[in-house]
mmCIF file of C-alpha atoms in Angstrom:
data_model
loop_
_atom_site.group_PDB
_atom_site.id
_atom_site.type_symbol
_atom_site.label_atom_id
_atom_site.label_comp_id
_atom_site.label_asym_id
_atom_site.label_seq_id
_atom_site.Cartn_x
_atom_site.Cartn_y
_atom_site.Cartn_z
ATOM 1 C CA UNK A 1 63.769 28.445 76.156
ATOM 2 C CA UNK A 2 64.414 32.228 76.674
ATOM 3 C CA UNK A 3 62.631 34.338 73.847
ATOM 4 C CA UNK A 4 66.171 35.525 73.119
ATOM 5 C CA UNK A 5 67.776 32.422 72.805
ATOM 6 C CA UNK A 6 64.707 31.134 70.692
ATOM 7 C CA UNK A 7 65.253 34.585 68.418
ATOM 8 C CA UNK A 8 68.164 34.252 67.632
ATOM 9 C CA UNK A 9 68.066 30.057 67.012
ATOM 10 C CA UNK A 10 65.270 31.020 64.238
ATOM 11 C CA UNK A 11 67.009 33.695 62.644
ATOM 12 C CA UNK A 12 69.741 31.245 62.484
ATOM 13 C CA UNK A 13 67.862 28.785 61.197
ATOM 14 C CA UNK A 14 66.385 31.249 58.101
ATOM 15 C CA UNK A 15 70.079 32.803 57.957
ATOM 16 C CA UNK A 16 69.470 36.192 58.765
ATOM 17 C CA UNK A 17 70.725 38.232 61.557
ATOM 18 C CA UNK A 18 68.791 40.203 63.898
ATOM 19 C CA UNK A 19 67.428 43.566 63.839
ATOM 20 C CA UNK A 20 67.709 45.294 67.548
ATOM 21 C CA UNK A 21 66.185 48.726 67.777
ATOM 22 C CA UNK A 22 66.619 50.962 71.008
ATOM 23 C CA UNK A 23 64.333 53.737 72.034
ATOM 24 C CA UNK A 24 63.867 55.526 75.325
ATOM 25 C CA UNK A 25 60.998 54.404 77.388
ATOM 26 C CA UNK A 26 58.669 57.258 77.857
ATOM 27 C CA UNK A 27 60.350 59.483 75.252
ATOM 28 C CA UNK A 28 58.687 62.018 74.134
ATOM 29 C CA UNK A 29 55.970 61.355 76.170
ATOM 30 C CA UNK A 30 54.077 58.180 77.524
ATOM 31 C CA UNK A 31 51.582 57.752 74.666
ATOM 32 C CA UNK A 32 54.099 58.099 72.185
ATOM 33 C CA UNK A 33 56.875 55.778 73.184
ATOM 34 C CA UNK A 34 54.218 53.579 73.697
ATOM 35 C CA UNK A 35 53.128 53.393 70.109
ATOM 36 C CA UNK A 36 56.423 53.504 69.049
ATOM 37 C CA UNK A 37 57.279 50.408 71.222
ATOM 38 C CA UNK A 38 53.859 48.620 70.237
ATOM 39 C CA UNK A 39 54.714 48.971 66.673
ATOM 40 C CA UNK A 40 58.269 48.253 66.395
ATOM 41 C CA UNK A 41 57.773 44.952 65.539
ATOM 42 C CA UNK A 42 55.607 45.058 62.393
ATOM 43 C CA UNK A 43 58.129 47.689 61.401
ATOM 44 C CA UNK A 44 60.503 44.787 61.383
ATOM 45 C CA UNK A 45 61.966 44.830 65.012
ATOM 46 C CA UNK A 46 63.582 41.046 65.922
ATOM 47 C CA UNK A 47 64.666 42.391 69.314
ATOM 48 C CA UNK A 48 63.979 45.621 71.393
ATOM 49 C CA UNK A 49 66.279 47.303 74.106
ATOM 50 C CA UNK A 50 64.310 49.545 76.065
ATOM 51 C CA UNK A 51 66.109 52.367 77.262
ATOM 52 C CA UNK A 52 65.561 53.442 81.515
ATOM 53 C CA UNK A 53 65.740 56.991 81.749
ATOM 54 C CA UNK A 54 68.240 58.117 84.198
ATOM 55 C CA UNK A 55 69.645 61.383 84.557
ATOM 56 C CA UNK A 56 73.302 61.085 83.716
ATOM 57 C CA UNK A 57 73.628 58.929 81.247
ATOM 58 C CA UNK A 58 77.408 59.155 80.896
ATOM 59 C CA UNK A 59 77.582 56.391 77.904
ATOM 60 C CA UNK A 60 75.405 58.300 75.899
ATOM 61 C CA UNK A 61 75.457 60.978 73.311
ATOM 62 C CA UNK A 62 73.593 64.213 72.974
ATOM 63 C CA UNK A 63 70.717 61.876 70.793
ATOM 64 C CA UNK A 64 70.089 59.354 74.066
ATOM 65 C CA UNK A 65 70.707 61.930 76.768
ATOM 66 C CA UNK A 66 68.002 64.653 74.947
ATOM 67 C CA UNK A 67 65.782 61.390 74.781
ATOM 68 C CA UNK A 68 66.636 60.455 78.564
ATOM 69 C CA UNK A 69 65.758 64.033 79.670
ATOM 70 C CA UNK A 70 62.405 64.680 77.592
ATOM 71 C CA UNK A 71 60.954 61.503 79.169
ATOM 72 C CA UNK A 72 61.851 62.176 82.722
ATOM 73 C CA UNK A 73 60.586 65.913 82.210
ATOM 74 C CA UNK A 74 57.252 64.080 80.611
ATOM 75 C CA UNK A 75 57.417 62.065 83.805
ATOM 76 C CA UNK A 76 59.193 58.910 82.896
ATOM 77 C CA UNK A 77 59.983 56.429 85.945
ATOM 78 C CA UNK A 78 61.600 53.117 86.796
ATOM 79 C CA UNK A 79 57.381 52.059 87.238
ATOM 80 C CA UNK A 80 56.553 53.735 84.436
ATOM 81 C CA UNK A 81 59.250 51.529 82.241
ATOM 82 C CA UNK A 82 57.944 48.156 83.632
ATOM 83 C CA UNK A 83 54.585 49.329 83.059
ATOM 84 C CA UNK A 84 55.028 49.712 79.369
ATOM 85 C CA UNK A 85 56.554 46.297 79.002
ATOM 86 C CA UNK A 86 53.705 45.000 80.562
ATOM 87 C CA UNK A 87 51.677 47.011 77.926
ATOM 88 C CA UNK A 88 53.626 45.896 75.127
ATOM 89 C CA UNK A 89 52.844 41.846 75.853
ATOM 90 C CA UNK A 90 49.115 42.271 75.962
ATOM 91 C CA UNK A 91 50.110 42.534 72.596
ATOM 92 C CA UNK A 92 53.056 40.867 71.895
ATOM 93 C CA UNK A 93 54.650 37.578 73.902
ATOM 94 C CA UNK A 94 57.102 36.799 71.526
ATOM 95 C CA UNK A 95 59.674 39.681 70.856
ATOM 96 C CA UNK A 96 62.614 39.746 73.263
ATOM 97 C CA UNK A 97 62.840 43.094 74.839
ATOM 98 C CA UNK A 98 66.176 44.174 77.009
ATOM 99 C CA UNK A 99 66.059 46.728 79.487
ATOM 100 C CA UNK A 100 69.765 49.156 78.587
ATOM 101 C CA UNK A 101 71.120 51.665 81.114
ATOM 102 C CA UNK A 102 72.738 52.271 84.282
ATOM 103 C CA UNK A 103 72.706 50.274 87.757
ATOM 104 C CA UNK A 104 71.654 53.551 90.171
ATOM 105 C CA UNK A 105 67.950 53.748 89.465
ATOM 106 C CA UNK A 106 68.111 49.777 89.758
ATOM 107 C CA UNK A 107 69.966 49.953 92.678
ATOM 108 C CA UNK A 108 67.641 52.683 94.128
ATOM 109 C CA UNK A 109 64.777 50.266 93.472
ATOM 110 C CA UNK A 110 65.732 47.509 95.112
ATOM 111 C CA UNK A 111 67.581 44.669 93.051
ATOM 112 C CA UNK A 112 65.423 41.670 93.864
ATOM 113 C CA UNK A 113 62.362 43.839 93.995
ATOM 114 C CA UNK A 114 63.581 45.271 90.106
ATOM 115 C CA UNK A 115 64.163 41.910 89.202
ATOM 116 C CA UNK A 116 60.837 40.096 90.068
ATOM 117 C CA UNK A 117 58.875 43.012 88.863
ATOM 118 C CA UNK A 118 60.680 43.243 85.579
ATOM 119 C CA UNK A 119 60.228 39.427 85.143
ATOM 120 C CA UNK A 120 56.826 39.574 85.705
ATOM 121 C CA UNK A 121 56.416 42.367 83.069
ATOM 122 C CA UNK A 122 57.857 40.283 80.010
ATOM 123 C CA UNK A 123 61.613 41.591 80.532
ATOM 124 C CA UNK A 124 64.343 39.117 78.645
ATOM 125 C CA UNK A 125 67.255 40.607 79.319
ATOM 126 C CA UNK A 126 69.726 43.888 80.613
ATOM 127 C CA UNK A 127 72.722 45.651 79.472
ATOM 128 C CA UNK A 128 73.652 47.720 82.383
ATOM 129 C CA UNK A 129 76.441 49.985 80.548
ATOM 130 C CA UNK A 130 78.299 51.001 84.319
ATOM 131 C CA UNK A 131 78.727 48.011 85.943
ATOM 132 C CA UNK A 132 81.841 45.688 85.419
ATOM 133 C CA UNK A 133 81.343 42.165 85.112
ATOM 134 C CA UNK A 134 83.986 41.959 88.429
ATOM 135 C CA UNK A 135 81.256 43.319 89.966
ATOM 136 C CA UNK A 136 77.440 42.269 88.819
ATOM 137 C CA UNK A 137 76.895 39.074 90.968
ATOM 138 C CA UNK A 138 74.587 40.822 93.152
ATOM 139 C CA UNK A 139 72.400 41.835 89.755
ATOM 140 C CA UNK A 140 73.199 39.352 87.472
ATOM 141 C CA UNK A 141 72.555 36.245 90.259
ATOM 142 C CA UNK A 142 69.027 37.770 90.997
ATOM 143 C CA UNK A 143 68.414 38.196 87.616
ATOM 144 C CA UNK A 144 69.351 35.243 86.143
ATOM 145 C CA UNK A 145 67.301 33.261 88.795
ATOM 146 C CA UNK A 146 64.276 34.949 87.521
ATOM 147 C CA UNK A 147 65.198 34.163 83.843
ATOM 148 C CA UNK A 148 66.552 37.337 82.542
ATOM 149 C CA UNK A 149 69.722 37.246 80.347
ATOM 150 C CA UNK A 150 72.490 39.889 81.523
ATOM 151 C CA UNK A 151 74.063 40.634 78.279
ATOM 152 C CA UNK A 152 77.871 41.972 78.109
ATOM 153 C CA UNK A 153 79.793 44.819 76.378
ATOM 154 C CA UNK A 154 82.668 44.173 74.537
ATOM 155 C CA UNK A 155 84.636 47.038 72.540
ATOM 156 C CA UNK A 156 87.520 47.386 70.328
ATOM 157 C CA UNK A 157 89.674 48.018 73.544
ATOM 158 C CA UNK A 158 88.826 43.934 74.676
ATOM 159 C CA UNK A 159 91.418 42.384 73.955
ATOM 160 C CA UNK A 160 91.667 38.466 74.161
ATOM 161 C CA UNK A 161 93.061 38.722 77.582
ATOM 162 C CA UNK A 162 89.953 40.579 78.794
ATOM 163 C CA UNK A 163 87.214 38.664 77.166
ATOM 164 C CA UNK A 164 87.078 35.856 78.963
ATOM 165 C CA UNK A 165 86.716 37.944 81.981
ATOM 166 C CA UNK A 166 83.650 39.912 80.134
ATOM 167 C CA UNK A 167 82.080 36.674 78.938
ATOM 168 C CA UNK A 168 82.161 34.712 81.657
ATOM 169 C CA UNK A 169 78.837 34.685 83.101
ATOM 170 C CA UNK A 170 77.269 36.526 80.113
ATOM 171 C CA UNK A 171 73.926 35.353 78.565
ATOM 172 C CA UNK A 172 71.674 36.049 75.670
ATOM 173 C CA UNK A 173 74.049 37.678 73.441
ATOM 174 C CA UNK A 174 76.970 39.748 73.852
ATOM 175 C CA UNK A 175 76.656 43.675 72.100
ATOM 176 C CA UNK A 176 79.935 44.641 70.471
ATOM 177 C CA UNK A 177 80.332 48.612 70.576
ATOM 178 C CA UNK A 178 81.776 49.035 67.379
ATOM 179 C CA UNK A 179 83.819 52.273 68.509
ATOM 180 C CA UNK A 180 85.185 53.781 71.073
ATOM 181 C CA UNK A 181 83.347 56.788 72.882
ATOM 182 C CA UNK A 182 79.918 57.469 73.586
ATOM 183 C CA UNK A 183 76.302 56.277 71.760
ATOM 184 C CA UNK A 184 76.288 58.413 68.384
ATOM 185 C CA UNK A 185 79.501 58.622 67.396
ATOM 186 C CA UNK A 186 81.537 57.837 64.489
ATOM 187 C CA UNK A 187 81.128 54.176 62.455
ATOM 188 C CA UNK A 188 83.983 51.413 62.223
ATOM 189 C CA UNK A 189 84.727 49.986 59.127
ATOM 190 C CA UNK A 190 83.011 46.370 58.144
ATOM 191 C CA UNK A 191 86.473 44.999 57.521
ATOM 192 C CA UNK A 192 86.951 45.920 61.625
ATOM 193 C CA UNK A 193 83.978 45.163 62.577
ATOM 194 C CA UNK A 194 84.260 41.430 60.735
ATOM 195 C CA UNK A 195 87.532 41.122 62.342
ATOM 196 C CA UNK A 196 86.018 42.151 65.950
ATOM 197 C CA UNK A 197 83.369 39.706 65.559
ATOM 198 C CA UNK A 198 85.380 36.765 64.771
ATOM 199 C CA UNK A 199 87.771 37.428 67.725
ATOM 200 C CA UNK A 200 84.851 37.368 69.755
ATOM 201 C CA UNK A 201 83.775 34.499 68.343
ATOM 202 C CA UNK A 202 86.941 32.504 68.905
ATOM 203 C CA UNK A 203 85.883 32.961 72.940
ATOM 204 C CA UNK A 204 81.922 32.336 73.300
ATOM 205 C CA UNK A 205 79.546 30.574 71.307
ATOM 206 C CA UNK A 206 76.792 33.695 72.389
ATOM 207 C CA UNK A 207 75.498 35.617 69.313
ATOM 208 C CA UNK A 208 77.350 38.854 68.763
ATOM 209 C CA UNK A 209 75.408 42.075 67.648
ATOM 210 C CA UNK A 210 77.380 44.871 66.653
ATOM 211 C CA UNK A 211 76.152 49.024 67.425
ATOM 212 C CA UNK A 212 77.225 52.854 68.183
ATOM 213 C CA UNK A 213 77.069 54.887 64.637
ATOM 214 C CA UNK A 214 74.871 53.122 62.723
ATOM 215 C CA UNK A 215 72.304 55.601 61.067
ATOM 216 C CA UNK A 216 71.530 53.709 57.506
ATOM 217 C CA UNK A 217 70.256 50.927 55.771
ATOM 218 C CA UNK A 218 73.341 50.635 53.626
ATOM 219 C CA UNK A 219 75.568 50.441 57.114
ATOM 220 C CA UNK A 220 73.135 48.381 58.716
ATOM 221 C CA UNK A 221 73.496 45.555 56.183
ATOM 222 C CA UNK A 222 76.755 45.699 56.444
ATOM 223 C CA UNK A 223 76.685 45.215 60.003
ATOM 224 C CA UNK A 224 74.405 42.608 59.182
ATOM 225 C CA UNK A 225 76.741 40.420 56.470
ATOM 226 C CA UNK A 226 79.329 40.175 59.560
ATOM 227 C CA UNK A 227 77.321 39.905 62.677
ATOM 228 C CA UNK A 228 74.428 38.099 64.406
ATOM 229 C CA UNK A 229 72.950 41.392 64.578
ATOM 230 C CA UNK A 230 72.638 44.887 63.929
ATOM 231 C CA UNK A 231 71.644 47.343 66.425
ATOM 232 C CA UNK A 232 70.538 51.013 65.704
ATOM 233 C CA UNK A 233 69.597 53.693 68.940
ATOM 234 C CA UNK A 234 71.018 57.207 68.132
ATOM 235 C CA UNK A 235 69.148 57.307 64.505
ATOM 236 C CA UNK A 236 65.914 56.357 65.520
ATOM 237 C CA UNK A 237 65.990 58.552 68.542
ATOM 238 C CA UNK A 238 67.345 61.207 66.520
ATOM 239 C CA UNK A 239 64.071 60.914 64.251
ATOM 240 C CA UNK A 240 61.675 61.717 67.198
ATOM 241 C CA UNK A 241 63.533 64.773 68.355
ATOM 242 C CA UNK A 242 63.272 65.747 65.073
ATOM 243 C CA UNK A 243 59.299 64.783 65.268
ATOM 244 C CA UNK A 244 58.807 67.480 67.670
ATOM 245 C CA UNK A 245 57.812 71.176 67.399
ATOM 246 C CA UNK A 246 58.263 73.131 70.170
ATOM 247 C CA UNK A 247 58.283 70.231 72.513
ATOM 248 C CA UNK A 248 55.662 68.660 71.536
ATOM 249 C CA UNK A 249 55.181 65.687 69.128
ATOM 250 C CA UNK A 250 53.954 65.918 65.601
ATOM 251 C CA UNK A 251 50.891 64.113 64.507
ATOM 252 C CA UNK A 252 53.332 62.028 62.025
ATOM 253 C CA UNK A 253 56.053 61.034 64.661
ATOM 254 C CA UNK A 254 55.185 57.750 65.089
ATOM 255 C CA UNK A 255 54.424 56.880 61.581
ATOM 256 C CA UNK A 256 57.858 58.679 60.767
ATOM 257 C CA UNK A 257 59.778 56.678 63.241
ATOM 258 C CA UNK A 258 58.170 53.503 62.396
ATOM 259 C CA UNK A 259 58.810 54.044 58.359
ATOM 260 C CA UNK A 260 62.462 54.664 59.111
ATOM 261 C CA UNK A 261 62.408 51.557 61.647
ATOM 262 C CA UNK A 262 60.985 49.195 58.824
ATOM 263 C CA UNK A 263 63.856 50.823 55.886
ATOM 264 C CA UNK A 264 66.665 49.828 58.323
ATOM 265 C CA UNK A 265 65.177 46.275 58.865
ATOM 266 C CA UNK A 266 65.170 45.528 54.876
ATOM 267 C CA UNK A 267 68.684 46.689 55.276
ATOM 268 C CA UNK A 268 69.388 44.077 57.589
ATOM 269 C CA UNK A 269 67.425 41.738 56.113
ATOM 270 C CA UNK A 270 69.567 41.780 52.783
ATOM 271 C CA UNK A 271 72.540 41.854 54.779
ATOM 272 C CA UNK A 272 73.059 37.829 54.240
#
């Protein structure tokens, strides 16, 4: 059983939904994002997407594409991402991490090559924001054959024509963008988001977690009374920029990060 599969079956089980936190892997630096990472789940972190630093990330708002640049200025790579997964499980084997962001720096990688390498460092799953699901056989096949769920976007914009087209072939759970634009942005209403979910629902028996403009606890139980899962990026990465002084990272960023990381989970957590 895949670790997200087996997530989400026990938060099921102990009827709860899921807490998904993003970061950016090697933002602000290496040692940082790696202590952020290592300590995301005691701060109440159910799953973790893991953001690859490319640099245009056209999905993304000023938060994720500050993050995106800071850790490729600090040196960030493709190795460099896989290598901090592998970090993370000397640690941790249990919590499902996902791998979020664009198909060039996989592509320029080598798809099978990316694909046994990020198997072998602990990687459950992707959500590659630029490529249709018309056109991800040649990641998703690979991928899948190494055990790593390719997980699908749906928005308010899917209607029930074109999710069955977006589902078909998903895995692991599908990530409802709550609104339309970029990472960031404004927040849908619960009563839309409640209505999104159940129209997903109605097509796929996949988990749905809902994101994009979630910055509180108060929203993020909300999220949580409706969905399988609530997923906050833009806040949290918001929180380190703000942990930095000239560049360079307070002695409290982590700590900081990791406080607001563990308010947002209680949120969730008395979503249901």
């Amino acid at each position: 059983m895949s670790r997200l599969k087996n997530c989400f079956d026990t938060l099921r089980a102990e009827n709860r939904a899921a807490f998904v936190t993003f970061v950016t892997a090697g933002d602000p630096n290496r040692d940082v994002s790696q202590k952020i990472l290592n300590g995301l789940p005691a701060a109440g972190a159910d799953i973790i997407e893991l953001g690859m630093p490319f640099t245009d990330p056209s999905a993304d708002g000023p938060a994720i594409d500050k993050a995106a640049q800071r850790a490729i200025a600090a040196g960030a790579s493709m190795l460099q991402t896989l290598d901090m997964v592998r970090a993370f499980r000397e640690q941790d084997t249990e919590t499902p991490i996902v791998l979020m962001g664009y198909f060039n720096p996989i592509f320029t990688y080598g798809i099978d090559r990316f694909c046994t390498d990020a198997s072998s460092a602990g990687v459950d799953g992707m959500i590659i924001v630029d490529l249709p699901p018309e056109e991800d056989d040649e990641l998703r096949l690979p991928a899948n054959a190494k055990g790593i769920d390719i997980i699908r976007l749906t928005t308010p914009t899917s209607d029930d024509i074109r999710l069955p087209v977006i589902l078909d072939g998903a895995s692991g759970f599908v990530y409802y963008v709550a609104v339309a634009g970029v990472t960031g942005g404004k927040s849908a209403t619960a009563d839309d988001i409640g209505d999104a979910v159940t129209r997903i629902k109605r097509h796929t028996d996949l988990p749905v977690a809902v994101g994009f403009g979630i910055r509180t606890p108060e929203q993020a139980s909300d999220i949580a009374a409706r969905a399988d899962g609530a997923v906050v990026g833009s806040a949290i990465v918001s929180l380190i920029e703000q942990g930095l002084e000239q560049g360079q990272p307070e002695s409290t960023i982590v700590e900081n990060v990791l406080n607001f990381t563990q308010s947002l989970a209680n949120g969730v957590r008395s979503g249901r």
